[in-house]
mmCIF file of C-alpha atoms in Angstrom:
data_model
loop_
_atom_site.group_PDB
_atom_site.id
_atom_site.type_symbol
_atom_site.label_atom_id
_atom_site.label_comp_id
_atom_site.label_asym_id
_atom_site.label_seq_id
_atom_site.Cartn_x
_atom_site.Cartn_y
_atom_site.Cartn_z
ATOM 1 C CA MET J 1 81.940 79.768 64.114
ATOM 2 C CA ASN J 2 80.926 82.943 66.039
ATOM 3 C CA ALA J 3 82.800 86.131 66.074
ATOM 4 C CA PRO J 4 84.511 85.750 69.622
ATOM 5 C CA GLU J 5 85.876 82.201 68.403
ATOM 6 C CA ALA J 6 86.961 83.927 64.811
ATOM 7 C CA LEU J 7 88.663 86.434 66.677
ATOM 8 C CA ASP J 8 90.279 84.451 68.969
ATOM 9 C CA GLU J 9 91.944 82.280 65.588
ATOM 10 C CA ARG J 10 93.008 85.410 63.939
ATOM 11 C CA CYS J 11 95.016 86.282 66.935
ATOM 12 C CA MET J 12 96.401 82.812 67.875
ATOM 13 C CA MET J 13 97.369 83.121 64.145
ATOM 14 C CA LEU J 14 99.529 85.846 64.857
ATOM 15 C CA ALA J 15 100.698 84.263 67.886
ATOM 16 C CA LEU J 16 101.637 81.280 65.590
ATOM 17 C CA ALA J 17 103.485 83.771 63.100
ATOM 18 C CA GLU J 18 105.819 85.051 66.165
ATOM 19 C CA ALA J 19 106.314 81.281 66.932
ATOM 20 C CA ARG J 20 107.499 80.500 63.628
ATOM 21 C CA ARG J 21 110.041 83.562 63.936
ATOM 22 C CA ALA J 22 111.255 81.881 67.016
ATOM 23 C CA ALA J 23 111.666 78.695 64.991
ATOM 24 C CA SER J 24 113.771 80.147 62.205
ATOM 25 C CA MET J 25 116.241 81.565 64.792
ATOM 26 C CA GLY J 26 116.482 78.116 66.325
ATOM 27 C CA GLU J 27 114.509 79.277 69.156
ATOM 28 C CA VAL J 28 111.870 76.977 70.724
ATOM 29 C CA PRO J 29 108.708 78.067 68.650
ATOM 30 C CA ILE J 30 106.353 79.640 71.243
ATOM 31 C CA GLY J 31 104.846 82.962 70.315
ATOM 32 C CA ALA J 32 102.754 85.402 71.930
ATOM 33 C CA VAL J 33 100.533 88.566 71.295
ATOM 34 C CA VAL J 34 98.907 90.812 73.553
ATOM 35 C CA MET J 35 95.222 92.244 72.598
ATOM 36 C CA ALA J 36 93.823 95.729 73.857
ATOM 37 C CA PRO J 37 90.225 95.883 74.544
ATOM 38 C CA ASP J 38 89.756 97.715 71.303
ATOM 39 C CA GLY J 39 91.064 94.926 69.425
ATOM 40 C CA SER J 40 94.556 96.282 68.497
ATOM 41 C CA ILE J 41 97.639 94.201 69.279
ATOM 42 C CA ILE J 42 99.840 96.168 71.515
ATOM 43 C CA GLY J 43 102.611 93.772 72.169
ATOM 44 C CA ARG J 44 104.282 90.795 70.453
ATOM 45 C CA GLY J 45 106.868 88.561 71.578
ATOM 46 C CA HIS J 46 108.506 85.166 70.830
ATOM 47 C CA ASN J 47 110.951 82.845 72.773
ATOM 48 C CA LEU J 48 114.517 84.252 72.557
ATOM 49 C CA THR J 49 116.033 82.264 75.481
ATOM 50 C CA GLU J 50 119.124 81.087 73.170
ATOM 51 C CA THR J 51 119.673 84.467 71.154
ATOM 52 C CA LEU J 52 119.998 86.435 74.423
ATOM 53 C CA HIS J 53 121.357 83.824 76.963
ATOM 54 C CA ASP J 54 118.328 84.271 79.247
ATOM 55 C CA VAL J 55 115.810 82.129 80.289
ATOM 56 C CA THR J 56 113.412 84.640 81.243
ATOM 57 C CA ALA J 57 113.196 85.554 77.549
ATOM 58 C CA HIS J 58 110.061 83.450 77.066
ATOM 59 C CA ALA J 59 107.215 84.799 74.557
ATOM 60 C CA GLU J 60 104.899 85.686 77.184
ATOM 61 C CA MET J 61 107.244 87.824 79.241
ATOM 62 C CA GLN J 62 108.423 89.878 75.886
ATOM 63 C CA ALA J 63 104.855 90.271 74.701
ATOM 64 C CA ILE J 64 104.011 91.639 78.229
ATOM 65 C CA THR J 65 106.779 93.837 78.743
ATOM 66 C CA ALA J 66 106.204 95.338 74.970
ATOM 67 C CA ALA J 67 102.490 95.592 75.793
ATOM 68 C CA THR J 68 103.228 97.782 78.733
ATOM 69 C CA ALA J 69 105.608 99.830 76.648
ATOM 70 C CA THR J 70 103.019 100.545 74.376
ATOM 71 C CA LEU J 71 100.666 101.542 77.178
ATOM 72 C CA GLY J 72 103.334 103.294 79.360
ATOM 73 C CA SER J 73 101.210 101.605 82.199
ATOM 74 C CA LYS J 74 102.632 98.570 83.919
ATOM 75 C CA TYR J 75 99.089 96.970 84.146
ATOM 76 C CA LEU J 76 97.063 95.677 81.233
ATOM 77 C CA ASP J 77 93.572 95.514 82.802
ATOM 78 C CA GLY J 78 91.016 94.384 80.171
ATOM 79 C CA CYS J 79 93.635 93.052 77.827
ATOM 80 C CA THR J 80 93.968 89.266 76.237
ATOM 81 C CA LEU J 81 97.215 87.321 75.865
ATOM 82 C CA TYR J 82 97.197 84.873 73.189
ATOM 83 C CA VAL J 83 100.205 82.505 73.373
ATOM 84 C CA THR J 84 100.807 79.288 71.154
ATOM 85 C CA VAL J 85 101.475 77.069 74.300
ATOM 86 C CA GLU J 86 100.412 76.758 78.142
ATOM 87 C CA PRO J 87 102.210 79.098 79.959
ATOM 88 C CA CYS J 88 105.139 77.892 82.437
ATOM 89 C CA VAL J 89 104.842 78.948 86.240
ATOM 90 C CA MET J 90 106.993 81.966 85.630
ATOM 91 C CA CYS J 91 104.930 83.376 82.881
ATOM 92 C CA ALA J 92 101.846 82.587 84.496
ATOM 93 C CA GLY J 93 103.302 84.441 87.542
ATOM 94 C CA GLY J 94 104.102 87.358 85.182
ATOM 95 C CA ILE J 95 100.518 87.257 83.390
ATOM 96 C CA GLY J 96 99.234 87.422 87.136
ATOM 97 C CA TRP J 97 101.187 90.519 88.208
ATOM 98 C CA SER J 98 100.206 92.338 84.720
ATOM 99 C CA HIS J 99 96.369 92.059 85.436
ATOM 100 C CA LEU J 100 95.577 90.606 82.048
ATOM 101 C CA ALA J 101 91.829 89.908 81.917
ATOM 102 C CA ARG J 102 92.042 86.893 79.686
ATOM 103 C CA ILE J 103 94.516 84.479 78.473
ATOM 104 C CA VAL J 104 94.027 82.129 75.394
ATOM 105 C CA ALA J 105 96.868 79.007 74.966
ATOM 106 C CA GLY J 106 96.782 76.849 72.175
ATOM 107 C CA ALA J 107 98.492 73.747 72.868
ATOM 108 C CA PRO J 108 98.620 72.438 76.641
ATOM 109 C CA ASP J 109 102.189 71.293 78.182
ATOM 110 C CA PRO J 110 101.153 68.959 80.764
ATOM 111 C CA LYS J 111 105.161 68.762 81.704
ATOM 112 C CA GLY J 112 105.891 72.035 81.889
ATOM 113 C CA GLY J 113 102.983 74.163 81.768
ATOM 114 C CA TYR J 114 101.869 76.146 85.235
ATOM 115 C CA SER J 115 98.960 74.000 85.879
ATOM 116 C CA THR J 116 101.327 71.002 86.942
ATOM 117 C CA PHE J 117 103.153 73.091 89.463
ATOM 118 C CA THR J 118 100.308 75.176 90.949
ATOM 119 C CA SER J 119 97.450 74.543 93.432
ATOM 120 C CA ARG J 120 96.053 78.184 93.187
ATOM 121 C CA SER J 121 95.916 80.106 90.104
ATOM 122 C CA PRO J 122 98.558 82.588 89.712
ATOM 123 C CA PHE J 123 96.644 84.780 87.257
ATOM 124 C CA HIS J 124 94.565 87.959 88.471
ATOM 125 C CA PRO J 125 91.576 86.502 90.593
ATOM 126 C CA ARG J 126 89.200 87.857 87.801
ATOM 127 C CA ALA J 127 90.911 86.523 84.789
ATOM 128 C CA ILE J 128 89.438 83.956 82.522
ATOM 129 C CA TYR J 129 91.868 81.188 81.065
ATOM 130 C CA THR J 130 90.793 79.218 77.880
ATOM 131 C CA SER J 131 92.878 76.387 76.146
ATOM 132 C CA GLY J 132 93.014 74.714 72.952
ATOM 133 C CA VAL J 133 92.655 77.626 70.379
ATOM 134 C CA LEU J 134 94.365 76.032 67.174
ATOM 135 C CA ALA J 135 95.966 73.652 69.328
ATOM 136 C CA ASP J 136 96.818 71.455 66.533
ATOM 137 C CA GLU J 137 98.690 73.988 64.608
ATOM 138 C CA CYS J 138 100.554 75.373 67.661
ATOM 139 C CA ARG J 139 101.489 71.710 68.902
ATOM 140 C CA ALA J 140 102.884 70.672 65.360
ATOM 141 C CA LEU J 141 105.077 73.300 65.196
ATOM 142 C CA MET J 142 106.503 72.325 68.679
ATOM 143 C CA GLN J 143 106.634 68.520 67.282
ATOM 144 C CA ASP J 144 108.121 69.529 64.239
ATOM 145 C CA PHE J 145 111.127 71.700 66.081
ATOM 146 C CA PHE J 146 111.910 68.897 68.302
ATOM 147 C CA ARG J 147 112.199 66.498 65.570
ATOM 148 C CA ARG J 148 114.254 68.254 63.384
ATOM 149 C CA ARG J 149 116.403 69.012 66.872
ATOM 150 C CA ARG J 150 116.947 65.035 67.240
ATOM 151 C CA LYS J 151 117.924 64.303 63.890
ATOM 152 C CA LYS J 152 120.967 66.888 64.154
ATOM 153 C CA MET Y 1 128.171 81.626 113.490
ATOM 154 C CA ASN Y 2 129.925 79.195 111.035
ATOM 155 C CA ALA Y 3 131.619 80.230 107.857
ATOM 156 C CA PRO Y 4 128.778 78.958 105.505
ATOM 157 C CA GLU Y 5 126.411 80.962 107.660
ATOM 158 C CA ALA Y 6 128.788 84.124 107.934
ATOM 159 C CA LEU Y 7 129.119 83.934 103.947
ATOM 160 C CA ASP Y 8 125.219 83.915 103.661
ATOM 161 C CA GLU Y 9 125.080 86.884 105.861
ATOM 162 C CA ARG Y 10 127.722 88.865 104.106
ATOM 163 C CA CYS Y 11 125.791 87.832 100.761
ATOM 164 C CA MET Y 12 122.316 89.043 101.979
ATOM 165 C CA MET Y 13 123.645 92.229 103.088
ATOM 166 C CA LEU Y 14 124.551 92.902 99.472
ATOM 167 C CA ALA Y 15 120.965 92.001 98.443
ATOM 168 C CA LEU Y 16 119.937 94.469 101.388
ATOM 169 C CA ALA Y 17 121.923 97.016 99.979
ATOM 170 C CA GLU Y 18 120.126 96.520 96.654
ATOM 171 C CA ALA Y 19 116.493 96.629 98.147
ATOM 172 C CA ARG Y 20 117.710 99.919 99.883
ATOM 173 C CA ARG Y 21 118.415 101.247 96.234
ATOM 174 C CA ALA Y 22 114.953 100.267 95.097
ATOM 175 C CA ALA Y 23 113.353 102.042 98.446
ATOM 176 C CA SER Y 24 115.390 105.633 97.577
ATOM 177 C CA MET Y 25 113.575 105.261 93.993
ATOM 178 C CA GLY Y 26 110.361 104.687 95.424
ATOM 179 C CA GLU Y 27 110.028 101.180 94.632
ATOM 180 C CA VAL Y 28 108.945 98.206 96.996
ATOM 181 C CA PRO Y 29 112.453 97.436 98.596
ATOM 182 C CA ILE Y 30 113.434 94.375 97.385
ATOM 183 C CA GLY Y 31 116.717 92.998 96.326
ATOM 184 C CA ALA Y 32 118.780 90.133 95.078
ATOM 185 C CA VAL Y 33 122.563 89.043 94.034
ATOM 186 C CA VAL Y 34 123.757 86.156 92.330
ATOM 187 C CA MET Y 35 126.887 84.514 94.108
ATOM 188 C CA ALA Y 36 129.098 82.060 91.565
ATOM 189 C CA PRO Y 37 130.642 78.765 92.768
ATOM 190 C CA ASP Y 38 133.925 80.625 93.610
ATOM 191 C CA GLY Y 39 132.342 83.303 95.754
ATOM 192 C CA SER Y 40 132.155 86.416 93.139
ATOM 193 C CA ILE Y 41 128.886 88.262 92.765
ATOM 194 C CA ILE Y 42 128.052 88.065 88.934
ATOM 195 C CA GLY Y 43 124.685 89.790 89.081
ATOM 196 C CA ARG Y 44 122.703 91.999 91.040
ATOM 197 C CA GLY Y 45 119.268 93.396 90.891
ATOM 198 C CA HIS Y 46 116.564 95.662 92.337
ATOM 199 C CA ASN Y 47 112.649 95.745 92.052
ATOM 200 C CA LEU Y 48 112.436 98.469 89.360
ATOM 201 C CA THR Y 49 108.624 97.451 88.110
ATOM 202 C CA GLU Y 50 107.620 101.278 88.535
ATOM 203 C CA THR Y 51 110.635 102.877 87.172
ATOM 204 C CA LEU Y 52 110.235 100.790 83.954
ATOM 205 C CA HIS Y 53 106.199 100.236 84.123
ATOM 206 C CA ASP Y 54 107.052 96.740 83.835
ATOM 207 C CA VAL Y 55 105.807 93.863 86.259
ATOM 208 C CA THR Y 56 108.554 91.643 84.990
ATOM 209 C CA ALA Y 57 111.254 93.962 86.345
ATOM 210 C CA HIS Y 58 111.521 92.091 89.828
ATOM 211 C CA ALA Y 59 114.763 91.815 91.855
ATOM 212 C CA GLU Y 60 115.255 88.162 90.955
ATOM 213 C CA MET Y 61 114.636 88.725 87.373
ATOM 214 C CA GLN Y 62 117.154 91.826 87.035
ATOM 215 C CA ALA Y 63 119.800 89.739 89.275
ATOM 216 C CA ILE Y 64 119.320 86.633 86.942
ATOM 217 C CA THR Y 65 119.650 88.264 83.839
ATOM 218 C CA ALA Y 66 122.589 90.507 84.832
ATOM 219 C CA ALA Y 67 124.196 86.917 86.030
ATOM 220 C CA THR Y 68 123.487 85.264 82.631
ATOM 221 C CA ALA Y 69 125.116 88.147 80.501
ATOM 222 C CA THR Y 70 128.236 87.986 82.894
ATOM 223 C CA LEU Y 71 128.739 84.114 81.896
ATOM 224 C CA GLY Y 72 127.514 84.561 78.451
ATOM 225 C CA SER Y 73 125.565 81.465 79.097
ATOM 226 C CA LYS Y 74 121.666 80.905 80.116
ATOM 227 C CA TYR Y 75 122.276 78.667 83.066
ATOM 228 C CA LEU Y 76 123.414 79.264 86.707
ATOM 229 C CA ASP Y 77 124.218 75.851 87.541
ATOM 230 C CA GLY Y 78 126.432 75.811 90.804
ATOM 231 C CA CYS Y 79 125.038 79.866 91.633
ATOM 232 C CA THR Y 80 123.213 80.832 94.505
ATOM 233 C CA LEU Y 81 120.445 83.534 94.596
ATOM 234 C CA TYR Y 82 120.398 85.578 97.593
ATOM 235 C CA VAL Y 83 117.098 87.309 97.576
ATOM 236 C CA THR Y 84 115.475 89.929 100.532
ATOM 237 C CA VAL Y 85 112.020 88.330 100.609
ATOM 238 C CA GLU Y 86 110.657 84.873 99.317
ATOM 239 C CA PRO Y 87 110.249 85.151 95.581
ATOM 240 C CA CYS Y 88 107.088 85.239 93.813
ATOM 241 C CA VAL Y 89 105.619 82.564 91.766
ATOM 242 C CA MET Y 90 107.196 84.392 88.644
ATOM 243 C CA CYS Y 91 110.522 84.538 90.125
ATOM 244 C CA ALA Y 92 110.415 81.149 91.415
ATOM 245 C CA GLY Y 93 109.939 79.767 87.951
ATOM 246 C CA GLY Y 94 112.764 82.235 86.363
ATOM 247 C CA ILE Y 95 115.246 80.563 88.999
ATOM 248 C CA GLY Y 96 113.957 77.020 88.279
ATOM 249 C CA TRP Y 97 114.997 77.561 84.527
ATOM 250 C CA SER Y 98 118.148 79.201 85.169
ATOM 251 C CA HIS Y 99 119.336 75.954 87.002
ATOM 252 C CA LEU Y 100 120.192 77.940 90.118
ATOM 253 C CA ALA Y 101 121.823 75.242 92.818
ATOM 254 C CA ARG Y 102 120.598 77.408 95.988
ATOM 255 C CA ILE Y 103 118.386 79.954 96.870
ATOM 256 C CA VAL Y 104 118.327 81.792 99.813
ATOM 257 C CA ALA Y 105 115.749 84.140 101.080
ATOM 258 C CA GLY Y 106 115.426 86.495 103.912
ATOM 259 C CA ALA Y 107 111.698 87.354 104.825
ATOM 260 C CA PRO Y 108 109.196 84.791 103.950
ATOM 261 C CA ASP Y 109 106.349 86.132 102.031
ATOM 262 C CA PRO Y 110 102.921 84.357 103.348
ATOM 263 C CA LYS Y 111 100.581 86.592 101.087
ATOM 264 C CA GLY Y 112 102.695 86.918 97.470
ATOM 265 C CA GLY Y 113 105.447 83.906 98.299
ATOM 266 C CA TYR Y 114 105.562 81.434 95.431
ATOM 267 C CA SER Y 115 105.107 78.457 98.164
ATOM 268 C CA THR Y 116 101.484 79.748 98.478
ATOM 269 C CA PHE Y 117 100.857 78.705 94.951
ATOM 270 C CA THR Y 118 102.625 75.979 94.194
ATOM 271 C CA SER Y 119 102.106 72.072 95.026
ATOM 272 C CA ARG Y 120 105.204 71.289 93.571
ATOM 273 C CA SER Y 121 108.905 72.947 93.529
ATOM 274 C CA PRO Y 122 109.346 75.064 90.360
ATOM 275 C CA PHE Y 123 113.228 75.295 91.424
ATOM 276 C CA HIS Y 124 115.893 72.861 89.591
ATOM 277 C CA PRO Y 125 115.041 69.177 91.166
ATOM 278 C CA ARG Y 126 118.478 69.518 92.987
ATOM 279 C CA ALA Y 127 118.141 73.157 94.185
ATOM 280 C CA ILE Y 128 118.483 73.876 97.827
ATOM 281 C CA TYR Y 129 116.097 76.313 99.376
ATOM 282 C CA THR Y 130 117.002 78.340 102.676
ATOM 283 C CA SER Y 131 114.597 80.998 104.144
ATOM 284 C CA GLY Y 132 115.381 83.207 107.255
ATOM 285 C CA VAL Y 133 118.612 84.838 106.518
ATOM 286 C CA LEU Y 134 118.868 88.291 108.027
ATOM 287 C CA ALA Y 135 115.031 87.909 108.126
ATOM 288 C CA ASP Y 136 114.266 90.942 110.734
ATOM 289 C CA GLU Y 137 116.231 93.281 108.459
ATOM 290 C CA CYS Y 138 114.727 92.284 105.350
ATOM 291 C CA ARG Y 139 111.243 92.305 106.682
ATOM 292 C CA ALA Y 140 111.696 95.915 108.630
ATOM 293 C CA LEU Y 141 112.653 97.332 105.307
ATOM 294 C CA MET Y 142 109.257 96.258 103.612
ATOM 295 C CA GLN Y 143 107.511 97.301 106.566
ATOM 296 C CA ASP Y 144 108.900 100.745 106.996
ATOM 297 C CA PHE Y 145 108.328 101.509 102.994
ATOM 298 C CA PHE Y 146 104.458 100.574 103.426
ATOM 299 C CA ARG Y 147 104.085 102.337 106.496
ATOM 300 C CA ARG Y 148 105.212 105.656 105.033
ATOM 301 C CA ARG Y 149 103.404 104.619 101.788
ATOM 302 C CA ARG Y 150 100.370 104.609 103.728
ATOM 303 C CA LYS Y 151 101.419 107.704 105.603
ATOM 304 C CA LYS Y 152 101.601 109.690 102.032
#
């Protein structure tokens, strides 16, 4: 594995840790982190829609808001977002507004992911989208959560 | 004018009042309100992206979050959102997640509106979208704001 791939996996593991925090709270287990160009993590977030009674409280929105608070700037130029599941259309729009340079997703989401709804990229025109990093781990966390919920 | 049209205009005037509050703070003048099925206003919001350094702080997102806080529920079934400008793709996604039954927009936004980016409705499957209510007033507020900003 080359260095960029190893970095992507390390950051996705941090996003997975956020997803597990969501699961432990009974939330759909999706997590996200934002990495600055110097490699530091400047924002973290996990799904909080149930806890906050707020459908806008997705992991990516929390991580973007946290990162902009860290920087004191509303733009995240040069930064990378790692998220365990393909963003929905709301989060993809937020990612676009934030000017994130790179988006790295874990598992694709053919049902609810942004790409099912869009005919044109909602990301910044120069942004790069990568999918499938630690996809099996990200997907397993979701499948396990929904399997447990159905059994209740 | 029939009663439903008069109600839409009255609610859009409340959204316009929110938009003017945004303008007075140097924010792009977009405002939104959420009306419950009984006709009461349960959420208000205006654009706060500059003030909060947060690209996710659009008028619709603020109004949705306020309305869900009022109801103590993350869903806004049966409610109507009034917004002075066609929602962007992020807000359209949030509107979809919230299950808003009706979306009434003022001015269309051919450049940044959700419909420029989507191939499939991001709203709830049964939601109804109406555009053009007090469109001239909503558009004039935006044009005036950007004209002043260019002169600075």
